[in-house]
Structures are given as C-alpha cells and as structure tokens.
Coordinates of C-alpha atoms and ligand atoms in Angstrom, one line a residue:
M1 CA 221.4 85.9 -69.6
L2 CA 219.7 88.6 -71.7
L3 CA 219.6 90.8 -68.7
L4 CA 223.4 90.4 -68.2
F5 CA 224.0 91.2 -71.8
V6 CA 221.9 94.4 -71.6
L7 CA 223.6 95.3 -68.4
L8 CA 227.1 94.9 -69.9
L9 CA 226.1 96.8 -73.0
G10 CA 224.8 99.6 -70.9
L11 CA 228.0 99.7 -68.9
G12 CA 230.1 99.6 -72.0
L13 CA 228.2 102.5 -73.6
G14 CA 228.3 104.4 -70.3
F15 CA 232.1 103.9 -70.1
Y16 CA 232.6 105.0 -73.7
W17 CA 230.5 108.1 -73.1
Y18 CA 232.6 108.9 -70.0
K19 CA 235.9 108.3 -71.8
H20 CA 234.9 110.3 -74.8
P21 CA 233.7 113.6 -73.5
K22 CA 234.2 114.9 -77.1
N23 CA 230.6 113.7 -77.5
K24 CA 229.7 116.9 -75.9
I25 CA 231.4 118.9 -78.7
Q26 CA 228.9 119.8 -81.4
A27 CA 230.2 119.5 -85.0
V28 CA 230.2 122.5 -87.3
P29 CA 227.2 122.7 -89.6
H30 CA 227.2 120.3 -92.6
N31 CA 228.0 123.1 -95.1
F32 CA 230.9 124.5 -93.1
Q33 CA 233.7 125.6 -95.5
W34 CA 237.0 126.5 -93.7
H35 CA 238.2 128.8 -96.5
T36 CA 235.1 131.0 -96.3
E37 CA 235.1 131.2 -92.5
K38 CA 235.9 134.8 -91.6
P39 CA 238.2 135.5 -88.6
L40 CA 236.3 136.5 -85.5
P41 CA 236.1 140.3 -85.5
I42 CA 237.5 140.7 -81.9
R43 CA 237.8 144.5 -81.2
P44 CA 238.4 144.6 -77.4
F45 CA 238.7 148.4 -77.2
V46 CA 235.1 149.1 -78.5
N47 CA 232.9 150.7 -75.8
K48 CA 235.6 150.1 -73.2
R49 CA 235.6 152.6 -70.4
N50 CA 238.4 151.6 -68.2
F51 CA 241.8 150.9 -69.8
N52 CA 243.6 149.8 -66.7
P53 CA 244.8 146.2 -67.0
S54 CA 242.2 143.8 -65.8
I55 CA 241.7 140.1 -66.1
G56 CA 238.3 140.7 -67.8
I57 CA 237.5 137.0 -68.3
K58 CA 234.3 135.4 -69.7
N59 CA 232.8 132.0 -69.0
I60 CA 232.1 130.3 -72.4
S61 CA 231.6 126.8 -70.9
D62 CA 228.2 126.5 -72.5
Q63 CA 229.8 126.7 -75.9
P64 CA 232.9 124.4 -75.6
E65 CA 232.8 123.9 -79.4
N66 CA 234.3 127.4 -79.7
W67 CA 237.5 126.5 -78.0
L68 CA 239.8 125.9 -81.0
L69 CA 238.9 127.6 -84.2
I70 CA 239.4 126.9 -87.9
E71 CA 239.1 130.0 -90.0
N72 CA 240.1 131.0 -93.5
T73 CA 243.6 131.9 -92.3
Y74 CA 244.3 128.3 -91.3
L75 CA 246.5 127.2 -94.2
S76 CA 248.6 130.4 -94.4
N77 CA 249.1 130.6 -90.7
I78 CA 249.9 126.9 -90.3
T79 CA 252.5 127.3 -93.0
I80 CA 254.1 130.2 -91.1
R81 CA 253.9 128.3 -87.8
R82 CA 255.8 125.4 -89.2
K83 CA 258.5 127.6 -90.4
H84 CA 259.0 129.2 -87.0
L85 CA 258.9 125.9 -85.2
E86 CA 261.6 124.5 -87.5
A87 CA 263.7 127.6 -87.5
N88 CA 263.5 128.3 -83.7
P89 CA 262.7 125.0 -82.0
H90 CA 264.1 126.1 -78.6
Q91 CA 262.4 129.4 -78.5
T92 CA 259.1 128.1 -79.7
M93 CA 258.7 124.9 -77.8
Q94 CA 259.1 124.0 -74.2
I95 CA 259.4 120.2 -74.2
P96 CA 258.4 118.7 -70.8
D97 CA 261.0 116.3 -69.4
N98 CA 259.4 114.6 -66.4
E99 CA 256.7 112.1 -66.1
R100 CA 254.1 114.4 -64.5
T101 CA 254.3 117.1 -67.1
V102 CA 254.6 114.6 -70.0
A103 CA 251.3 113.1 -68.6
A104 CA 249.7 116.5 -68.7
L105 CA 250.9 117.1 -72.2
C106 CA 249.5 113.7 -73.3
E107 CA 246.2 114.6 -71.7
F108 CA 246.1 117.9 -73.7
Y109 CA 247.2 116.1 -76.9
N110 CA 244.3 113.6 -76.6
L111 CA 241.9 116.4 -75.8
V112 CA 242.9 118.3 -79.0
T113 CA 242.8 115.4 -81.4
G114 CA 239.4 114.4 -79.9
F115 CA 238.1 117.9 -80.2
L116 CA 239.2 118.3 -83.8
T117 CA 237.6 115.1 -85.0
A118 CA 234.4 116.0 -83.1
R119 CA 234.2 119.6 -84.1
Y120 CA 235.5 119.3 -87.7
P121 CA 234.7 115.8 -88.7
K122 CA 235.3 116.5 -92.4
L123 CA 238.6 118.2 -91.9
F124 CA 240.2 115.9 -89.3
L125 CA 239.7 112.2 -89.8
H126 CA 240.6 109.5 -87.3
G127 CA 241.7 106.7 -89.7
W128 CA 242.0 103.0 -88.9
T129 CA 245.8 103.4 -89.0
G130 CA 245.7 105.3 -85.7
K131 CA 246.5 108.6 -87.5
L132 CA 244.7 111.9 -87.4
H133 CA 244.5 112.9 -91.0
N134 CA 244.4 116.6 -91.8
E135 CA 242.4 117.2 -94.9
I136 CA 243.6 120.8 -95.3
T137 CA 247.3 120.2 -95.2
N138 CA 247.1 116.5 -96.2
D139 CA 249.3 115.7 -93.2
D140 CA 249.0 112.9 -90.7
I141 CA 249.8 113.0 -87.0
P142 CA 249.3 110.3 -84.4
F143 CA 245.7 110.4 -83.0
K144 CA 246.9 109.2 -79.6
A145 CA 249.5 110.8 -77.4
D146 CA 252.8 109.0 -77.2
P147 CA 254.4 109.6 -73.8
S148 CA 257.8 108.4 -75.1
N149 CA 258.0 111.3 -77.5
P150 CA 257.0 114.7 -76.0
R151 CA 259.0 116.6 -78.6
E152 CA 257.0 115.0 -81.4
M153 CA 253.7 115.7 -79.5
C154 CA 254.6 119.4 -79.3
N155 CA 255.7 119.5 -82.9
A156 CA 252.5 117.8 -84.1
L157 CA 250.3 120.1 -82.0
G158 CA 252.2 123.2 -83.3
R159 CA 251.7 122.1 -86.9
T160 CA 248.0 121.3 -86.4
I161 CA 246.3 124.1 -84.4
E162 CA 246.6 127.8 -85.0
E163 CA 246.5 128.3 -81.2
D164 CA 249.7 128.5 -79.2
F165 CA 249.5 126.8 -75.8
L166 CA 250.9 126.9 -72.4
I167 CA 250.6 124.1 -69.8
L168 CA 250.8 125.4 -66.2
M169 CA 251.2 123.1 -63.1
K170 CA 251.9 123.3 -59.5
D171 CA 254.6 121.2 -57.9
N172 CA 252.2 120.5 -55.0
P173 CA 248.6 120.7 -56.4
D174 CA 247.0 120.9 -53.0
N175 CA 249.0 124.0 -51.9
K176 CA 246.7 127.0 -52.3
E177 CA 249.6 129.4 -51.9
E178 CA 251.8 127.9 -54.5
E179 CA 251.8 129.5 -58.0
Y180 CA 251.3 127.7 -61.2
I181 CA 254.5 127.2 -63.1
L182 CA 254.9 127.0 -66.9
R183 CA 255.9 123.4 -67.7
A184 CA 255.2 122.9 -71.4
A185 CA 254.5 125.2 -74.3
V186 CA 254.3 125.9 -78.0
N187 CA 254.7 129.5 -78.8
A188 CA 255.0 130.0 -82.5
F189 CA 253.6 133.6 -82.4
P190 CA 255.1 135.4 -79.4
A191 CA 254.0 139.0 -79.1
G192 CA 257.2 140.7 -78.3
F193 CA 258.9 138.5 -75.8
D194 CA 261.2 135.6 -75.8
P195 CA 259.1 132.6 -74.7
S196 CA 262.2 130.5 -73.7
K197 CA 262.8 133.0 -70.8
S198 CA 259.5 131.9 -69.2
Y199 CA 260.2 128.2 -69.2
N200 CA 259.7 126.7 -65.7
K201 CA 258.9 130.1 -64.3
P202 CA 255.9 130.9 -62.1
I203 CA 253.1 133.1 -63.5
S204 CA 254.2 136.2 -61.5
A205 CA 257.7 136.0 -63.0
I206 CA 256.3 135.7 -66.5
H207 CA 254.1 138.8 -66.0
G208 CA 256.9 140.8 -64.3
P209 CA 257.0 143.4 -67.1
V210 CA 253.2 143.9 -67.3
P211 CA 252.4 147.2 -65.8
Q212 CA 250.2 147.1 -62.6
Y213 CA 250.5 143.3 -62.6
A214 CA 251.3 143.1 -58.9
S215 CA 248.7 145.7 -57.8
R216 CA 245.8 144.7 -60.1
L217 CA 246.3 141.3 -61.6
A218 CA 248.4 139.0 -59.5
F219 CA 245.7 138.4 -56.8
S220 CA 242.8 137.9 -59.1
M221 CA 244.8 135.7 -61.5
H222 CA 246.0 133.5 -58.6
K223 CA 242.4 133.1 -57.4
F224 CA 241.1 132.5 -60.9
F225 CA 243.6 129.7 -61.5
N226 CA 243.0 128.1 -58.2
N227 CA 239.3 128.1 -58.7
L228 CA 239.2 127.1 -62.4
K229 CA 236.8 124.2 -62.5
Q230 CA 237.3 121.2 -64.6
G231 CA 234.9 121.3 -67.6
D232 CA 234.8 125.1 -67.6
I233 CA 236.3 127.2 -70.4
W234 CA 237.1 130.9 -70.0
V235 CA 238.2 133.4 -72.6
R236 CA 239.8 136.8 -72.4
H237 CA 241.3 139.2 -75.0
N238 CA 244.0 141.7 -75.1
W239 CA 245.3 144.0 -77.8
S240 CA 248.1 146.2 -79.0
I241 CA 249.2 147.8 -82.2
Q242 CA 252.3 146.7 -84.2
T243 CA 254.0 148.5 -87.1
H244 CA 255.5 145.5 -88.8
N245 CA 253.9 142.4 -90.3
Q246 CA 255.5 139.6 -88.3
H247 CA 253.7 137.2 -86.0
F248 CA 256.9 136.0 -84.5
N249 CA 258.3 138.8 -82.4
L250 CA 260.9 138.2 -79.7
D251 CA 261.3 141.7 -78.4
S252 CA 260.3 144.7 -80.4
N253 CA 256.6 145.0 -79.6
H254 CA 257.0 146.2 -76.0
G255 CA 258.7 149.1 -74.2
R256 CA 260.9 148.0 -71.4
P257 CA 262.1 150.1 -68.5
G258 CA 265.1 152.2 -69.3
Q259 CA 264.6 151.8 -73.0
E260 CA 264.1 154.8 -75.2
V261 CA 261.0 154.7 -77.3
K262 CA 261.6 156.3 -80.7
K263 CA 258.8 158.1 -82.4
I264 CA 258.0 156.7 -85.8
G265 CA 257.0 159.2 -88.5
F266 CA 253.7 158.9 -90.4
D267 CA 255.6 158.3 -93.7
E268 CA 257.7 155.6 -92.2
I269 CA 254.7 153.3 -91.7
D270 CA 253.2 151.2 -94.4
F271 CA 249.6 151.4 -93.3
E272 CA 248.3 149.2 -96.1
Q273 CA 250.4 146.2 -95.3
G274 CA 252.6 146.8 -92.3
C275 CA 250.4 148.1 -89.5
F276 CA 248.1 145.9 -87.5
L277 CA 245.8 145.6 -84.5
R278 CA 247.2 142.6 -82.8
V279 CA 244.6 140.8 -80.6
E280 CA 245.1 137.7 -78.5
R281 CA 242.2 135.4 -77.8
Q282 CA 243.3 133.5 -74.7
A283 CA 241.3 130.5 -73.5
F284 CA 241.8 128.7 -70.1
L285 CA 240.7 125.3 -69.0
R286 CA 241.7 122.6 -66.5
L287 CA 242.8 119.1 -67.6
P288 CA 240.8 116.6 -65.5
N289 CA 243.4 114.0 -64.7
S290 CA 246.6 116.0 -64.2
G291 CA 244.8 119.1 -62.8
A292 CA 247.1 121.1 -65.0
I293 CA 245.8 124.4 -66.5
V294 CA 246.0 125.0 -70.2
M295 CA 246.0 128.4 -71.8
T296 CA 245.6 128.5 -75.5
V297 CA 246.4 131.7 -77.4
R298 CA 245.1 132.6 -80.8
T299 CA 246.7 135.6 -82.5
Y300 CA 244.8 137.9 -84.8
L301 CA 246.5 140.5 -86.9
T302 CA 244.0 142.9 -88.4
P303 CA 245.3 145.4 -91.0
M304 CA 244.6 149.1 -90.1
P305 CA 242.6 149.8 -93.2
Q306 CA 240.1 147.1 -92.1
I307 CA 239.6 148.9 -88.8
K308 CA 239.0 152.1 -90.7
K309 CA 236.5 150.4 -93.0
E310 CA 234.6 149.1 -90.0
G311 CA 234.2 152.7 -89.0
L312 CA 236.2 152.1 -85.8
G313 CA 238.9 154.7 -86.5
P314 CA 237.6 157.2 -83.9
E315 CA 237.0 154.5 -81.3
L316 CA 240.5 153.2 -81.7
C317 CA 241.9 156.7 -81.4
R318 CA 239.9 157.2 -78.2
A319 CA 241.3 153.9 -76.9
I320 CA 244.9 154.9 -77.7
D321 CA 244.4 158.2 -75.9
S322 CA 242.8 156.5 -72.9
L323 CA 245.6 154.1 -72.1
P324 CA 247.1 154.8 -68.7
E325 CA 250.7 156.0 -68.9
D326 CA 252.4 152.8 -67.8
L327 CA 250.4 150.6 -70.1
A328 CA 250.9 153.1 -73.0
Y329 CA 254.7 152.8 -72.4
Y330 CA 254.4 149.0 -72.4
K331 CA 252.5 149.1 -75.7
K332 CA 255.0 151.7 -77.1
R333 CA 252.4 154.3 -77.8
D334 CA 255.0 157.0 -78.0
A335 CA 256.4 155.2 -81.1
W336 CA 253.3 154.7 -83.2
G337 CA 250.5 156.6 -81.4
E338 CA 250.5 159.9 -83.3
A339 CA 251.1 158.4 -86.7
V340 CA 248.4 155.7 -86.2
K341 CA 245.9 158.3 -85.0
Q342 CA 246.7 160.5 -88.0
Y343 CA 246.0 157.6 -90.3
L344 CA 242.8 156.6 -88.5
M345 CA 241.3 160.1 -88.6
K346 CA 242.3 160.8 -92.2
Ligands
NAG1 C1 230.6 128.6 -66.2 O1 229.4 128.3 -67.0 C2 229.0 126.9 -66.9 C3 227.9 126.7 -68.0 O2 227.1 127.8 -68.1 C4 228.5 126.7 -65.5 O3 228.0 125.4 -65.3 C5 229.6 127.0 -64.5 O4 229.2 126.8 -63.2 C6 230.2 128.4 -64.7 N1 231.4 128.5 -63.9 C7 231.4 129.4 -62.8 C8 232.6 129.3 -62.0 O5 230.6 130.2 -62.7
NAG2 C1 248.7 140.1 -74.1 O1 249.0 139.9 -72.7 C2 250.2 139.1 -72.5 C3 250.3 139.0 -71.0 O2 249.2 138.4 -70.5 C4 251.4 139.7 -73.1 O3 252.5 138.9 -72.9 C5 251.1 139.9 -74.6 O4 252.2 140.5 -75.2 C6 249.8 140.7 -74.8 N1 249.5 140.7 -76.3 C7 249.1 141.7 -76.9 C8 248.8 141.5 -78.3 O5 249.0 142.8 -76.4
NAG3 C1 246.7 134.4 -89.2 O1 245.4 134.3 -88.7 C2 244.9 135.5 -88.1 C3 243.6 135.2 -87.7 O2 243.5 134.0 -87.0 C4 244.9 136.6 -89.1 O3 244.5 137.8 -88.5 C5 246.3 136.8 -89.7 O4 246.3 137.8 -90.6 C6 246.7 135.5 -90.3 N1 248.0 135.6 -91.0 C7 248.2 135.2 -92.2 C8 249.5 135.4 -92.7 O5 247.3 134.6 -92.8

C-alpha cells in the first residue's frame, strides 16, 4: 500500500515536472528591481570585420532565462505598444484562423505566461482566479491559452511582453524542402515595413527586399530553421540608424529599388532626441508540440548621444563606411550617413 502511494506520488511529481518545463527557468535575484534594470547595451557593429549580411546566430540554450526581458523601459514601451495595437490592429496582429495555427499560438501563450511567472515571480503572479496578474501595469490576462479566442491571446501577449513575435509553420512538417510560412504574429514595432504584407507568406518572400538574401542568407536560414532543436534558443542582432523617434514605422526606414534617397542635412536632424541606433534582438525557438518556430523580436532605440558617450563614435563611423553598397542603400545611408558621421566625430 505504502509502496503504491510512493510510486503514485513519484509519478505525479515526475509528470508535473515534465508538464512544467518552466522549472528550468531560474528566477531573477531576490533584489531585482525592474525600474533600475538598464537595457542590454547591444552594439552589433563593434569590432565587426565583415558587414555583408549574415545570419550570425548564437546558441544561448544554456541561459534560457534570458529569452524575454524586463528592463526599465517596460512600462513606457508597453504603453506605446498598447496604443499601436489599438490604433492599427490589422497591421500589428496576424490572428491565426485554423486549428493547427491556433494550437501553436496556444502553445506559445502558455510558454510565455509560464516563463514570466518563473522568471519574474514578483512581477507576474498566477492567482487562484486563473489570471496572470501584472504587478507593473496592474493588469490581468488569462494565465492559460483559450483556443476559442486567438484575437484575445494576441492582444494579451502584445500588451504583456515588449517582444514582438512571429509564429512560423510548414504546411507539411516532414517536408525538408518546404519553407516555413508566417502564420501568426504581433508586430507592434515594425522597423520600416508593413507587417500585414507578410501574413501567410514564406520566409523567402518576407525577406525579398533584403540585399543578398538569395545569395547569402536563404540557404543558411532554411537549414537553420529545419535543424532548430526543441529546447534550444538562438539569438541574433541586426542594426540600423533612424532619424526619427518612432518605434512603429511602416515604410520610411528602408530604401527600396527605384526610390530616390534624399540626403538629410546636418541641421535637419535633432541628434539629441530624434536620431537613434535601432537594434533588434531576435530570438528563435521551436515549440515542442506543434513543431512551429517562434521568433521574438525586441527593439532597442539608443539615442546617438549615448553612443558618443560610450566612446563608440569612431567605431560606428567605421561601420557606416564599411557597409557594402546594396546594404547601405537598404539602410538609406545616403540619407543620414554624412550627417550622422559629422555628429559622431564632433
Ligand atoms: C545549443 O546549446 C545547448 C546547451 O549548451 C546544447 O545542448 C545544444 O546541443 C546546442 N545546440 C546545437 C545545435 O549545437
Ligand atoms: C533586421 O532585419 C530584418 C530582416 O531580418 C529587417 O526586416 C529589419 O528591418 C531589420 N531591422 C533593423 C533595425 O535593421
Ligand atoms: C523601449 O525600450 C527600448 C529598450 O528595450 C529602448 O531602447 C527604447 O528607448 C524604449 N522606448 C521608450 C519610449 O521607452
């Protein structure tokens, strides 16, 4: 009898452990204060030798707790996100509409709420009412995914994490040739493109405008996605410069073929408040049940004076000059290049 009890208890605990992989996520230190947590100083151009586009991706699977971040920008950014989500629901949210993709969204949703309570136990509380309580915004969202309401799930995620996300799936998961297709997304901070144009498109179509995509990136990305192991997390960064202060940008950040790039004068730029290094921290992982790939994107806007203060002016100038022509055009270097360099060297 006792043996049976012990056996059952063991099984129960084992099952709980298996079902709650968040146990692997280490909580932040006891004295963690979100409002003093400085944004990660990601400066991808520093010491970089080759500026051709590359996938440049790093395995951070041994620190899964660094997947989604809460930093001192949380409240202000979440407030901005909510505004964009409300004002542009179609452009910011791709709501899945079939069972398979809704199931993947549910899986992602549960992963996020589980992660937040495990990583930030004082900021995100799983109450007995079945809600996830957000101590920073004083907001409640359902703790568990609700497959009957994918729109509300997208909304809740968009209002809770600073990261945008994309869920990519194949129609036939076993087909190695097939590309991943964008099936669900929240994109409150697009960097110069209209996210709704990518809905239900394969990765290659989404990256069509990226210079050298076909020659340098397509193959390695395809391979990377096919081989992405469940349980692994990979991170990559990319950067550009923008001469306005909006996160939400549908088309002005990038040069497109046939478009004339107009040079902006030094005096036309507000370097103190209207010129930023824009960095994306992209993370990739595979959802265990659906096999879908999730990409989360965290956007950093760092004011130019900060870069200068860090002593990185000359290094950023070098990076600006080192961009290959096609990438320079894509990043609109002809518009801001001279003026930004003049500011950085002053
Ligand atoms: C990524 O890192 C984890 C943990 O260090 C390791 O177990 C895994 O095999 C790595 N993935 C690949 C594809 O190398
Ligand atoms: C980063 O790369 C993606 C393509 O992978 C592009 O759409 C985005 O605009 C880039 N962001 C920045 C800040 O350069
Ligand atoms: C949003 O957060 C990023 C860092 O995550 C920061 O660079 C940016 O300035 C923030 N924006 C606001 C308005 O707080």
